[in-house]
Coordinates of C-alpha atoms and ligand atoms in Angstrom, one line a residue:
X1027 CA 15.0 27.3 41.3
X1028 CA 15.2 27.8 37.6
X1029 CA 18.0 28.2 35.1
X1030 CA 17.9 30.7 32.2
X1031 CA 20.2 30.0 29.3
X1032 CA 21.9 33.2 28.0
X1033 CA 24.5 31.8 25.7
X1034 CA 25.6 28.6 24.1
X1035 CA 29.0 28.7 22.4
X1036 CA 31.2 26.1 20.7
X1037 CA 34.9 26.7 20.2
X1038 CA 36.6 23.8 18.6
X1039 CA 36.2 21.0 21.0
X1040 CA 34.9 23.3 23.8
X1041 CA 31.3 23.9 24.6
X1042 CA 30.5 26.8 26.9
X1043 CA 27.0 27.2 28.3
X1044 CA 26.2 30.5 30.1
X1045 CA 23.1 31.1 32.1
X1046 CA 21.6 32.5 35.3
X1047 CA 20.2 30.7 38.3
X1048 CA 16.9 32.3 39.5
X1049 CA 14.7 31.8 42.5
X1050 CA 11.0 32.5 41.9
X1051 CA 12.0 34.5 38.9
X1052 CA 14.6 36.6 40.8
X1053 CA 18.1 36.4 39.4
X1054 CA 20.5 35.0 41.9
X1055 CA 23.9 34.4 40.2
X1056 CA 25.3 33.6 36.8
X1057 CA 26.7 30.2 35.9
X1058 CA 29.0 29.1 33.1
X1059 CA 29.8 25.5 32.5
X1060 CA 32.6 24.7 30.0
X1061 CA 33.2 21.2 28.7
X1062 CA 36.3 20.3 26.9
X1063 CA 37.6 17.3 25.0
X1064 CA 34.1 16.1 24.1
X1065 CA 35.3 14.5 21.0
X1066 CA 35.4 10.8 22.0
X1067 CA 33.7 9.2 25.0
X1068 CA 33.1 5.6 24.0
X1069 CA 30.9 4.7 26.9
X1070 CA 29.9 1.1 26.4
X1071 CA 28.0 0.6 29.6
X1072 CA 26.7 -2.6 28.1
X1073 CA 29.5 -5.1 27.9
X1074 CA 30.3 -5.7 24.3
X1075 CA 31.3 -9.3 24.7
X1076 CA 31.4 -10.0 21.0
X1077 CA 34.1 -7.5 20.2
X1078 CA 36.0 -8.0 23.4
X1079 CA 36.7 -11.6 23.5
X1080 CA 38.0 -12.1 20.1
X1081 CA 41.4 -13.8 20.7
X1082 CA 42.6 -11.6 23.6
X1083 CA 41.8 -8.5 21.7
X1084 CA 41.1 -6.3 24.7
X1085 CA 41.3 -3.3 22.4
X1086 CA 41.1 -4.8 19.0
X1087 CA 42.9 -3.5 16.0
X1088 CA 39.5 -2.6 14.5
X1089 CA 38.6 -0.6 17.6
X1090 CA 41.8 1.4 17.2
X1091 CA 41.2 2.0 13.6
X1092 CA 44.8 2.6 13.0
X1093 CA 44.4 6.3 12.8
X1094 CA 45.5 9.3 14.7
X1095 CA 48.8 10.2 16.2
X1096 CA 49.7 10.3 19.9
X1097 CA 49.7 14.0 20.7
X1098 CA 51.2 14.4 24.1
X1099 CA 50.0 18.0 24.6
X1100 CA 46.7 18.4 26.2
X1101 CA 45.9 22.0 25.7
X1102 CA 42.6 22.0 27.5
X1103 CA 43.5 20.4 30.7
X1104 CA 45.3 22.6 33.2
X1105 CA 45.1 20.9 36.6
X1106 CA 43.3 22.8 39.3
X1107 CA 43.8 26.4 38.6
X1108 CA 42.2 29.4 40.3
X1109 CA 42.4 32.7 38.5
X1110 CA 41.1 36.0 39.8
X1111 CA 39.8 38.4 37.1
X1112 CA 38.0 41.7 37.2
X1113 CA 35.0 40.7 35.2
X1114 CA 33.8 38.9 32.2
X1115 CA 34.5 41.9 29.9
X1116 CA 38.1 42.1 31.1
X1117 CA 38.5 38.4 30.4
X1118 CA 37.4 38.9 26.8
X1119 CA 39.6 41.9 26.4
X1120 CA 42.6 40.1 27.8
X1121 CA 42.1 37.2 25.4
X1122 CA 41.6 39.5 22.4
X1123 CA 44.5 41.8 23.1
X1124 CA 47.0 39.1 24.2
X1125 CA 50.2 39.7 22.3
X1126 CA 51.5 37.1 19.8
X1127 CA 53.0 34.3 21.8
X1128 CA 56.7 34.8 22.3
X1129 CA 58.5 33.4 25.2
X1130 CA 61.2 36.0 25.0
X1131 CA 58.8 38.9 25.2
X1132 CA 57.9 38.7 28.8
X1133 CA 61.2 40.0 30.3
X1134 CA 61.2 42.9 27.8
X1135 CA 57.7 44.0 28.9
X1136 CA 58.8 43.7 32.4
X1137 CA 61.7 46.1 31.8
X1138 CA 59.4 48.6 30.3
X1139 CA 57.2 48.4 33.3
X1140 CA 60.1 49.3 35.5
X1141 CA 61.0 52.3 33.4
X1142 CA 57.5 53.6 33.1
X1143 CA 55.6 52.5 36.2
X1144 CA 51.9 52.4 35.7
X1145 CA 50.1 54.3 38.4
X1146 CA 46.6 53.3 37.6
X1147 CA 46.0 50.1 39.6
X1148 CA 43.2 48.9 37.3
X1149 CA 45.6 49.3 34.3
X1150 CA 48.4 47.6 36.2
X1151 CA 46.2 44.7 36.9
X1152 CA 45.0 44.6 33.3
X1153 CA 48.6 44.6 32.1
X1154 CA 49.5 41.8 34.5
X1155 CA 46.6 39.8 33.2
X1156 CA 47.7 40.4 29.6
X1157 CA 51.2 39.3 30.4
X1158 CA 50.0 36.2 32.2
X1159 CA 47.7 35.3 29.3
X1160 CA 50.6 35.9 26.8
X1161 CA 53.0 33.7 28.8
X1162 CA 50.4 30.9 29.1
X1163 CA 49.7 31.1 25.4
X1164 CA 53.4 31.0 24.6
X1165 CA 53.9 28.0 26.8
X1166 CA 51.0 26.2 25.2
X1167 CA 52.2 27.0 21.8
X1168 CA 55.7 25.7 22.7
X1169 CA 54.1 22.6 24.0
X1170 CA 52.0 22.2 20.9
X1171 CA 55.0 22.6 18.6
X1172 CA 57.0 20.0 20.6
X1173 CA 57.6 16.8 18.7
X1174 CA 55.2 14.0 19.4
X1175 CA 56.2 11.5 22.0
X1176 CA 56.0 7.8 21.9
X1177 CA 56.9 5.1 24.4
X1178 CA 58.4 2.1 22.7
X1179 CA 58.9 -1.2 24.5
X1180 CA 61.4 -3.7 23.2
X1181 CA 60.1 -7.2 23.7
X1182 CA 61.1 -10.8 22.6
X1183 CA 62.7 -14.0 23.8
X1184 CA 65.9 -13.9 25.9
X1185 CA 69.1 -13.0 24.0
X1186 CA 67.1 -11.9 20.9
X1187 CA 69.2 -8.7 20.9
X1188 CA 66.8 -6.1 22.5
X1189 CA 69.4 -4.4 24.7
X1190 CA 72.0 -4.5 21.8
X1191 CA 69.5 -2.7 19.5
X1192 CA 68.7 -0.2 22.3
X1193 CA 72.5 0.5 22.8
X1194 CA 73.0 0.8 19.1
X1195 CA 70.2 3.4 18.8
X1196 CA 71.9 5.5 21.5
X1197 CA 75.2 5.1 19.7
X1198 CA 73.8 6.1 16.3
X1199 CA 71.9 9.0 17.8
X1200 CA 75.1 10.4 19.2
X1201 CA 74.4 9.8 22.9
X1202 CA 77.3 7.4 23.4
X1203 CA 80.7 8.0 21.8
X1204 CA 83.5 5.8 20.6
X1205 CA 85.5 6.2 23.8
X1206 CA 82.6 4.9 25.9
X1207 CA 82.1 2.0 23.5
X1208 CA 85.8 1.1 23.9
X1209 CA 85.3 1.1 27.7
X1210 CA 82.3 -1.2 27.4
X1211 CA 84.2 -3.5 25.0
X1212 CA 87.0 -3.8 27.6
X1213 CA 84.5 -4.4 30.5
X1214 CA 82.6 -7.0 28.4
X1215 CA 85.9 -8.8 27.6
X1216 CA 86.9 -8.9 31.2
X1217 CA 83.5 -10.6 32.0
X1218 CA 84.0 -13.0 29.0
X1219 CA 81.0 -11.5 27.3
X1220 CA 82.7 -9.9 24.4
X1221 CA 79.7 -9.6 22.1
X1222 CA 77.6 -7.9 24.8
X1223 CA 79.4 -4.6 24.7
X1224 CA 76.5 -2.8 22.9
X1225 CA 74.0 -4.3 25.4
X1226 CA 76.0 -2.9 28.2
X1227 CA 74.8 0.6 27.2
X1228 CA 71.3 -0.4 28.3
X1229 CA 72.1 -3.1 30.9
X1230 CA 73.6 -0.9 33.6
X1231 CA 73.8 -3.0 36.8
X1232 CA 76.4 -5.5 37.7
X1233 CA 74.1 -8.5 37.7
X1234 CA 72.8 -7.7 34.2
X1235 CA 76.3 -7.2 32.9
X1236 CA 77.7 -10.4 34.5
X1237 CA 74.9 -12.6 33.3
X1238 CA 74.3 -10.8 30.0
X1239 CA 70.6 -10.6 30.8
X1240 CA 68.4 -7.7 31.4
X1241 CA 66.5 -7.8 34.7
X1242 CA 65.0 -4.3 35.2
X1243 CA 63.3 -2.5 32.3
X1244 CA 66.0 -0.3 30.9
X1245 CA 65.1 3.3 30.0
X1246 CA 66.6 5.7 27.5
X1247 CA 65.5 8.5 25.2
X1248 CA 66.2 9.4 21.6
X1249 CA 64.7 11.6 18.9
X1250 CA 64.0 11.2 15.2
X1251 CA 62.9 14.0 12.9
X1252 CA 59.3 13.8 14.0
X1253 CA 59.2 12.0 17.3
X1254 CA 60.8 11.9 20.8
X1255 CA 61.0 8.3 21.9
X1256 CA 61.3 6.7 25.3
X1257 CA 62.8 3.3 25.0
X1258 CA 61.7 0.7 27.5
X1259 CA 64.0 -2.3 27.2
X1260 CA 62.2 -5.3 28.7
X1261 CA 63.9 -8.4 29.9
X1262 CA 63.3 -11.5 27.8
X1263 CA 64.1 -14.2 30.5
X1264 CA 61.0 -16.0 31.7
X1265 CA 61.8 -15.2 35.4
X1266 CA 61.4 -11.5 34.7
X1267 CA 58.1 -11.5 32.9
X1268 CA 56.5 -9.3 35.6
X1269 CA 59.1 -6.6 34.8
X1270 CA 58.2 -7.0 31.1
X1271 CA 54.5 -6.5 31.9
X1272 CA 55.4 -3.3 33.8
X1273 CA 57.4 -2.0 30.7
X1274 CA 54.7 -3.0 28.2
X1275 CA 51.9 -1.4 30.2
X1276 CA 53.7 2.0 29.7
X1277 CA 54.2 1.6 26.0
X1278 CA 52.3 2.9 23.0
X1279 CA 54.1 0.7 20.4
X1280 CA 56.2 -2.4 20.6
X1281 CA 59.3 -3.6 18.9
X1282 CA 59.3 -7.4 18.8
X1283 CA 62.9 -8.6 18.4
X1284 CA 63.3 -12.0 16.9
X1285 CA 66.7 -13.7 16.5
X1286 CA 67.2 -15.2 13.0
X1287 CA 70.2 -17.2 14.2
X1288 CA 69.8 -20.9 13.6
X1289 CA 67.8 -22.5 16.4
X1290 CA 67.2 -19.2 18.3
X1291 CA 64.0 -18.2 16.5
X1292 CA 62.7 -21.8 17.0
X1293 CA 63.3 -21.7 20.8
X1294 CA 61.5 -18.4 21.3
X1295 CA 58.6 -19.4 19.1
X1296 CA 58.0 -22.8 20.7
X1297 CA 55.3 -23.1 23.3
X1298 CA 56.6 -21.7 26.5
X1299 CA 59.0 -19.4 24.6
X1300 CA 58.8 -15.7 25.4
X1301 CA 58.3 -14.6 21.8
X1302 CA 54.7 -16.0 22.1
X1303 CA 54.1 -14.9 25.7
X1304 CA 55.4 -11.4 25.1
X1305 CA 53.2 -10.9 22.0
X1306 CA 50.1 -12.0 23.9
X1307 CA 50.9 -9.8 26.8
X1308 CA 51.7 -6.8 24.7
X1309 CA 48.3 -7.0 22.9
X1310 CA 46.5 -7.4 26.3
X1311 CA 48.4 -4.5 27.8
X1312 CA 47.4 -2.1 25.0
X1313 CA 50.5 -2.1 22.7
X1314 CA 48.5 -1.4 19.5
X1315 CA 51.3 -1.6 16.9
X1316 CA 54.3 -3.9 16.5
X1317 CA 57.5 -3.5 14.5
X1318 CA 58.8 -7.0 14.2
X1319 CA 62.6 -6.8 13.7
X1320 CA 64.2 -9.9 12.4
X1321 CA 67.6 -9.4 14.1
X1322 CA 71.1 -11.0 13.8
X1323 CA 70.7 -11.1 10.0
X1324 CA 74.5 -10.7 9.9
X1325 CA 75.1 -14.0 11.9
X1326 CA 77.1 -16.6 9.9
X1327 CA 74.2 -19.0 10.1
X1328 CA 71.9 -16.5 8.4
X1329 CA 74.1 -14.2 6.3
X1330 CA 71.1 -12.0 5.2
X1331 CA 69.3 -15.0 3.8
X1332 CA 65.9 -14.1 2.3
X1333 CA 64.7 -17.7 2.8
X1334 CA 65.3 -17.4 6.6
X1335 CA 63.6 -14.0 6.8
X1336 CA 60.6 -15.3 4.8
X1337 CA 60.4 -18.4 6.9
X1338 CA 60.2 -16.3 10.1
X1339 CA 57.7 -13.9 8.7
X1340 CA 55.5 -16.7 7.4
X1341 CA 55.4 -18.4 10.7
X1342 CA 54.9 -15.2 12.7
X1343 CA 52.0 -13.8 10.7
X1344 CA 49.4 -16.4 11.6
X1345 CA 50.5 -16.3 15.2
X1346 CA 50.3 -12.5 15.4
X1347 CA 46.8 -12.7 13.8
X1348 CA 45.6 -15.2 16.3
X1349 CA 46.9 -12.9 19.1
X1350 CA 44.7 -10.1 17.9
X1351 CA 47.0 -8.0 15.7
X1352 CA 45.8 -6.9 12.3
X1353 CA 49.0 -7.9 10.4
X1354 CA 48.2 -5.6 7.4
X1355 CA 47.6 -2.4 9.4
X1356 CA 49.4 -2.8 12.7
X1357 CA 52.5 -4.9 12.1
X1358 CA 55.6 -4.3 9.9
X1359 CA 58.5 -6.7 9.5
X1360 CA 62.1 -5.5 9.0
X1361 CA 65.5 -7.3 8.7
X1362 CA 68.2 -5.7 10.8
X1363 CA 71.5 -6.3 12.5
X1364 CA 71.5 -4.6 15.9
X1365 CA 75.1 -5.5 16.6
X1366 CA 76.4 -4.1 13.3
X1367 CA 73.9 -1.2 13.2
X1368 CA 72.6 -2.3 9.8
X1369 CA 69.2 -0.9 8.6
X1370 CA 68.7 1.0 11.8
X1371 CA 69.2 4.7 11.2
X1372 CA 69.8 4.5 7.4
X1373 CA 68.5 2.2 4.7
X1374 CA 70.6 -0.7 3.9
X1375 CA 73.4 -0.9 1.3
X1376 CA 72.2 -3.1 -1.6
X1377 CA 75.6 -5.0 -1.3
X1378 CA 74.6 -6.1 2.2
X1379 CA 71.1 -7.3 1.4
X1380 CA 70.1 -7.0 -2.3
X1381 CA 66.6 -8.3 -1.8
X1382 CA 65.3 -5.8 0.7
X1383 CA 64.3 -2.3 -0.5
X1384 CA 62.1 -1.3 2.4
X1385 CA 62.5 1.4 5.0
X1386 CA 65.1 1.6 7.8
X1387 CA 64.0 1.1 11.4
X1388 CA 64.1 4.9 12.1
X1389 CA 62.0 5.6 9.0
X1390 CA 59.4 3.1 10.2
X1391 CA 59.4 4.6 13.7
X1392 CA 59.0 8.2 12.2
X1393 CA 56.0 7.2 10.2
X1394 CA 54.2 5.0 12.7
X1395 CA 50.8 6.3 13.7
X1396 CA 49.0 5.2 16.8
X1397 CA 45.7 6.2 18.3
X1398 CA 45.8 8.4 21.4
X1399 CA 46.3 6.5 24.6
X1400 CA 43.7 8.5 26.5
X1401 CA 40.3 8.0 24.7
X1402 CA 38.2 9.6 27.4
X1403 CA 40.3 12.6 27.7
X1404 CA 40.3 15.0 30.7
X1405 CA 37.4 17.3 31.1
X1406 CA 37.2 20.7 32.8
X1407 CA 34.3 22.6 34.4
X1408 CA 34.5 26.3 34.8
X1409 CA 32.3 28.2 37.2
X1410 CA 32.1 32.0 36.9
X1411 CA 30.1 33.9 39.5
X1412 CA 29.6 37.1 37.5
X1413 CA 27.4 39.3 39.6
X1414 CA 30.1 39.9 42.1
X1415 CA 33.7 40.6 41.5
X1416 CA 36.3 39.1 41.1
X1417 CA 35.3 36.2 38.9
X1418 CA 36.5 32.8 39.9
X1419 CA 37.5 30.1 37.4
X1420 CA 37.9 26.6 38.6
X1421 CA 39.3 24.1 36.2
X1422 CA 39.1 20.4 37.0
X1423 CA 40.7 17.5 35.2
X1424 CA 41.0 13.8 35.8
X1425 CA 44.6 13.2 36.3
X1426 CA 46.0 9.6 36.4
X1427 CA 49.6 8.5 36.7
X1428 CA 50.3 5.0 38.0
X1429 CA 53.4 5.0 40.0
X1430 CA 56.0 2.4 38.9
X1431 CA 58.8 3.4 41.2
X1432 CA 59.7 6.0 43.9
X1433 CA 62.8 7.2 45.6
X1434 CA 63.9 9.9 48.0
X1435 CA 65.6 13.0 46.5
X1436 CA 65.0 16.3 48.2
X1437 CA 61.5 15.1 48.9
X1438 CA 59.7 12.2 47.3
X1439 CA 60.2 11.4 43.6
X1440 CA 57.7 9.2 41.9
X1441 CA 58.1 7.7 38.4
X1442 CA 55.4 6.8 36.0
X1443 CA 53.6 7.4 32.8
X1444 CA 50.8 10.0 32.6
X1445 CA 47.7 8.1 31.4
X1446 CA 45.3 11.0 31.5
X1447 CA 45.3 14.7 32.0
X1448 CA 48.3 17.0 32.4
X1449 CA 50.3 18.0 35.4
X1450 CA 51.9 21.3 36.4
X1451 CA 54.3 22.5 39.0
X1452 CA 52.2 23.6 42.0
X1453 CA 49.3 21.2 41.4
X1454 CA 47.7 19.6 44.4
X1455 CA 47.1 15.9 43.8
X1456 CA 46.2 12.8 45.8
X1457 CA 48.0 9.5 46.0
X1458 CA 45.6 6.6 45.9
X1459 CA 44.6 4.2 47.4
X1460 CA 46.0 5.7 50.6
X1461 CA 44.4 9.1 50.0
X1462 CA 47.4 11.1 51.0
X1463 CA 47.5 14.6 49.6
X1464 CA 50.6 15.7 47.7
X1465 CA 51.9 18.9 46.1
X1466 CA 53.9 18.8 42.8
X1467 CA 57.2 20.7 43.3
X1468 CA 59.1 19.7 40.2
X1469 CA 58.5 17.7 37.0
X1470 CA 61.2 16.0 34.9
X1471 CA 60.5 14.7 31.4
X1472 CA 63.4 12.7 29.9
X1473 CA 66.3 14.6 31.4
X1474 CA 64.7 18.0 31.4
X1475 CA 62.9 19.9 34.1
X1476 CA 59.5 21.0 32.7
X1477 CA 56.7 23.2 34.0
X1478 CA 53.9 20.9 32.7
X1479 CA 53.5 17.6 31.0
X1480 CA 50.7 15.9 29.1
X1481 CA 49.3 12.4 28.7
X1482 CA 51.7 9.8 27.3
X1483 CA 54.8 11.3 28.9
X1484 CA 57.1 9.3 31.1
X1485 CA 57.9 11.5 34.1
X1486 CA 59.7 11.8 37.4
X1487 CA 57.6 14.0 39.6
X1488 CA 58.9 15.5 42.9
X1489 CA 56.1 15.8 45.4
X1490 CA 55.8 17.0 49.0
X1491 CA 53.3 16.0 51.7
X1492 CA 54.0 12.3 51.5
X1493 CA 57.0 10.2 52.4
X1494 CA 58.5 7.7 49.9
X1495 CA 58.0 4.8 52.3
X1496 CA 54.2 5.5 52.2
X1497 CA 54.1 4.9 48.5
X1498 CA 54.2 1.5 46.7
X1499 CA 54.4 0.6 43.0
X1500 CA 50.9 0.5 41.7
X1501 CA 49.7 3.5 43.7
X1502 CA 48.2 6.2 41.4
X1503 CA 49.0 9.9 41.5
X1504 CA 45.5 11.2 40.9
X1505 CA 43.5 14.4 40.6
X1506 CA 41.7 15.3 43.9
X1507 CA 38.5 15.6 42.1
X1508 CA 37.2 12.2 41.1
X1509 CA 40.3 10.3 42.2
X1510 CA 40.9 6.9 40.8
X1511 CA 38.7 4.3 42.6
X1512 CA 40.3 2.0 45.1
X1513 CA 38.7 -1.4 45.4
X1514 CA 39.2 -4.9 46.9
X1515 CA 36.8 -6.5 44.6
X1516 CA 35.7 -6.1 41.0
X1517 CA 33.9 -7.9 38.2
X1518 CA 35.9 -8.8 35.1
X1519 CA 35.6 -10.5 31.8
X1520 CA 38.3 -13.1 31.4
X1521 CA 39.8 -15.1 28.6
X1522 CA 41.4 -18.2 29.9
X1523 CA 44.6 -19.0 27.9
X1524 CA 46.3 -22.1 29.3
X1525 CA 45.9 -23.4 32.8
X1526 CA 48.7 -25.2 34.5
X1527 CA 48.5 -29.0 33.8
X1528 CA 44.9 -28.5 32.5
X1529 CA 43.7 -27.4 35.9
X1530 CA 40.1 -26.3 36.2
X1531 CA 39.2 -22.7 36.8
X1532 CA 36.7 -22.3 39.6
X1533 CA 35.7 -20.1 42.6
X1534 CA 38.7 -20.3 45.0
X1535 CA 41.3 -20.2 42.2
X1536 CA 44.2 -18.0 43.2
X1537 CA 46.6 -16.2 40.9
X1538 CA 48.8 -13.2 40.7
X1539 CA 47.0 -10.2 39.2
X1540 CA 49.0 -7.7 37.1
X1541 CA 47.1 -4.5 36.4
X1542 CA 49.0 -1.3 35.3
X1543 CA 51.9 -1.2 37.9
X1544 CA 50.0 -3.3 40.5
X1545 CA 51.1 -6.9 41.2
X1546 CA 48.8 -8.5 43.8
X1547 CA 47.6 -11.9 44.8
X1548 CA 44.0 -12.4 44.0
X1549 CA 41.2 -15.0 44.3
X1550 CA 38.3 -15.7 42.0
X1551 CA 35.4 -15.6 44.4
X1552 CA 32.5 -16.2 42.0
X1553 CA 32.0 -17.4 38.4
X1554 CA 29.1 -15.3 37.2
X1555 CA 28.6 -16.6 33.7
X1556 CA 30.4 -18.3 30.9
X1557 CA 30.4 -16.7 27.5
X1558 CA 29.3 -18.8 24.6
X1559 CA 32.2 -18.7 22.1
X1560 CA 29.8 -19.2 19.1
X1561 CA 27.2 -16.6 19.9
X1562 CA 29.6 -14.4 22.0
X1563 CA 26.8 -14.0 24.5
X1564 CA 26.7 -14.9 28.2
X1565 CA 25.1 -18.3 28.8
X1566 CA 22.1 -18.6 31.1
X1567 CA 23.0 -21.7 32.9
X1568 CA 25.0 -21.4 36.2
X1569 CA 28.6 -22.6 36.0
X1570 CA 30.9 -24.1 38.6
X1571 CA 34.1 -24.3 36.5
X1572 CA 35.6 -23.7 33.1
X1573 CA 38.6 -25.0 31.2
X1574 CA 41.3 -23.8 28.8
X1575 CA 40.1 -21.4 26.2
X1576 CA 36.9 -20.5 27.9
X1577 CA 35.7 -16.9 28.4
X1578 CA 34.0 -16.0 31.7
X1579 CA 32.6 -13.2 33.7
X1580 CA 33.7 -13.5 37.3
X1581 CA 34.2 -11.6 40.5
X1582 CA 37.8 -11.2 41.7
X1583 CA 39.0 -10.2 45.2
X1584 CA 42.3 -8.9 46.4
X1585 CA 43.3 -8.5 50.1
X1586 CA 44.8 -4.9 49.8
X1587 CA 43.0 -2.0 48.2
X1588 CA 44.1 -1.5 44.6
X1589 CA 43.4 1.3 42.1
X1590 CA 41.6 0.2 39.0
X1591 CA 39.1 1.7 36.6
X1592 CA 36.5 0.1 34.4
X1593 CA 38.1 -0.8 31.0
X1594 CA 35.4 1.3 29.3
X1595 CA 36.4 4.4 31.2
X1596 CA 40.2 4.1 31.3
X1597 CA 41.5 1.1 29.3
X1598 CA 45.0 1.5 30.6
X1599 CA 43.8 1.1 34.2
X1600 CA 41.2 -1.6 33.4
X1601 CA 43.1 -4.3 31.6
X1602 CA 45.0 -7.0 33.4
X1603 CA 46.7 -10.4 33.2
X1604 CA 46.5 -13.4 35.7
X1605 CA 49.6 -15.4 36.2
X1606 CA 50.3 -18.6 38.1
X1607 CA 53.7 -20.1 38.8
X1608 CA 55.3 -17.8 36.3
X1609 CA 52.9 -18.6 33.5
X1610 CA 50.3 -16.2 32.0
X1611 CA 47.0 -18.1 32.4
X1612 CA 44.4 -15.5 31.6
X1613 CA 43.9 -12.0 30.3
X1614 CA 41.0 -9.8 31.2
X1615 CA 39.3 -6.5 31.6
X1616 CA 37.5 -4.8 34.5
X1617 CA 33.8 -4.4 33.8
X1618 CA 32.4 -3.3 37.1
X1619 CA 33.8 -2.1 40.5
X1620 CA 32.3 -3.2 43.8
X1621 CA 32.4 -0.9 46.8
X1622 CA 34.8 1.5 45.2
X1623 CA 36.1 4.2 47.5
X1624 CA 37.4 7.2 45.7
X1625 CA 36.4 10.1 47.9
X1626 CA 39.4 12.2 48.9
Ligands
LIG2683 P1 67.7 -10.3 27.5 O1 67.8 -8.9 28.0 O2 68.4 -11.2 28.4 O3 66.4 -10.7 27.2 O4 68.5 -10.3 26.1 P2 68.5 -9.2 24.9 O5 67.4 -9.5 24.0 O6 68.6 -7.9 25.5 O7 69.8 -9.6 24.1 P3 71.2 -8.8 24.2 O8 71.1 -7.5 23.5 O9 71.7 -8.9 25.6 O10 72.1 -9.7 23.2 C1 72.3 -11.1 23.4 C2 73.4 -11.6 22.5 O11 73.0 -11.5 21.1 C3 74.7 -10.8 22.7 O12 75.8 -11.7 22.6 C4 74.7 -9.9 21.4 O13 76.0 -9.6 21.0 C5 74.0 -10.8 20.4 N1 73.4 -10.0 19.3 C6 72.5 -9.1 19.5 N2 72.2 -8.5 18.3 C7 73.0 -9.1 17.4 C8 73.1 -9.0 16.0 O14 72.5 -8.2 15.3 N3 74.0 -9.8 15.4 C9 74.7 -10.8 16.1 N4 75.5 -11.5 15.4 N5 74.6 -10.9 17.4 C10 73.7 -10.1 18.0
LIG2684 MG1 68.4 -7.2 27.3

């Protein structure tokens, strides 16, 4: 066999290679391979220990470069799509003559067709193809013109005011009216939690309202001039850190809420306080930027004091640096009052706080830039067999959506954030690790039903072909081609933070593994090598145990199959934390998979 190259074309980020496959010089069939999203594939097959270990920086600020904007649309990835076309010429013609994209145009054309039926079947087919191309183009343009989308997780110590700020945002953006606020005020008073009325907007269940504490990650949506936001309101209480991990693993940016009230900043910041733990976890889980809001500035113990604000900023900066944040590029501080709604949607009145002339919270959110969450991007391969008609185009992408929750509603509905690829109604996908095939029947983004959705979107997807009881949190909705690998063992690079009572970390150590939406008991089965903190290289000598602060390469085992990826391929599915007895003891990244099973 030989391959003759006819054409090699580059369109933007697409490369199309056309050629013919020959046997003993006789032409057999034509082949076109199309690659998309070639722009960034940072394949570090060699583990870059030096860059990786630096103080939990699983994806360091330097790596992220602080540039680029999350663009949810993925114009090149279309799920599995089979299109019949007459021939290559027709394809070109259709593309050239496709009318200007206008969603409204399709029905008009359709009417004309009814009035003047086209008798020539070839023309009718051509027209149908044109209409289809125009509709697709219009859909893609509408998608491209959509505001960018960001997932924002609210983190911080218990009672810092996360839910109050979330509620206030919904009130200020007109999603909650005065009447509803009065209703919440009444309910909060009845529960002797007068000041929690704003938090009640986000804290919706009885337990949360009675205790005044968030348990489940609250979700809400709001828009600014440039961006659609999904709010993920994490719980601050230490008992619910696993829920906070799940919220942060879906986020692009974080809002760290700190209470300026006397004594409250101190408790959260002390060792064991959740201000510290949340920051470390957020960095590990890929939250690349932080807006640090110093809240409760209206409190009588603070009264918009510049000294208090400066004290908090000065103490937080070194800690944020040591946690891997570049405090110049990736962190911004703001004084606010969530309860009063001050400096949230509008800049502050100088009478309230004469010393602060910076932006409001919404202005900061509008301007924030974060790198795309999907560095490898999806790819597509097209195969045209052009010596026989019709031509077949097969597009393949790598789709990944870790499932965080599921429920029954006219079929099975799964919830999660798209980490790679886009999804369309009608797509055939596979649920991993149990390899059950599923068909997408409806997609809901925020409150709207949509036809397709791209990476970064938080979705509810109705699927058929699988019962909800066969799905667990941590399963991954995946493309059938190259589904996410399912493993019971993997090799990882770990940074030990703080072991319980100075315990030693050795083979046989058991912990709870948190990786994307997976929570699973795991065991360290082999310590492979320790990493020298000075040279940042693996040490030669065999090790039996390590202590606090050490970095190691080790083999980890779980009893049930879980879906993970190498960090270098899909960071979102390759970074994890280990917790023991409610404390985060280590953070890590997957460097190799053992015995992965991904065949559908
Ligand atoms: P968890 O979900 O339990 O972690 O708490 P949270 O961070 O969501 O705090 P929440 O919003 O429930 O508020 C806790 C308490 O702080 C409530 O009594 C609020 O009224 C109060 N609070 C929140 N923001 C402000 C503020 O800006 N000023 C004042 N004075 N009180 C506030
Ligand atoms: Mg809360």
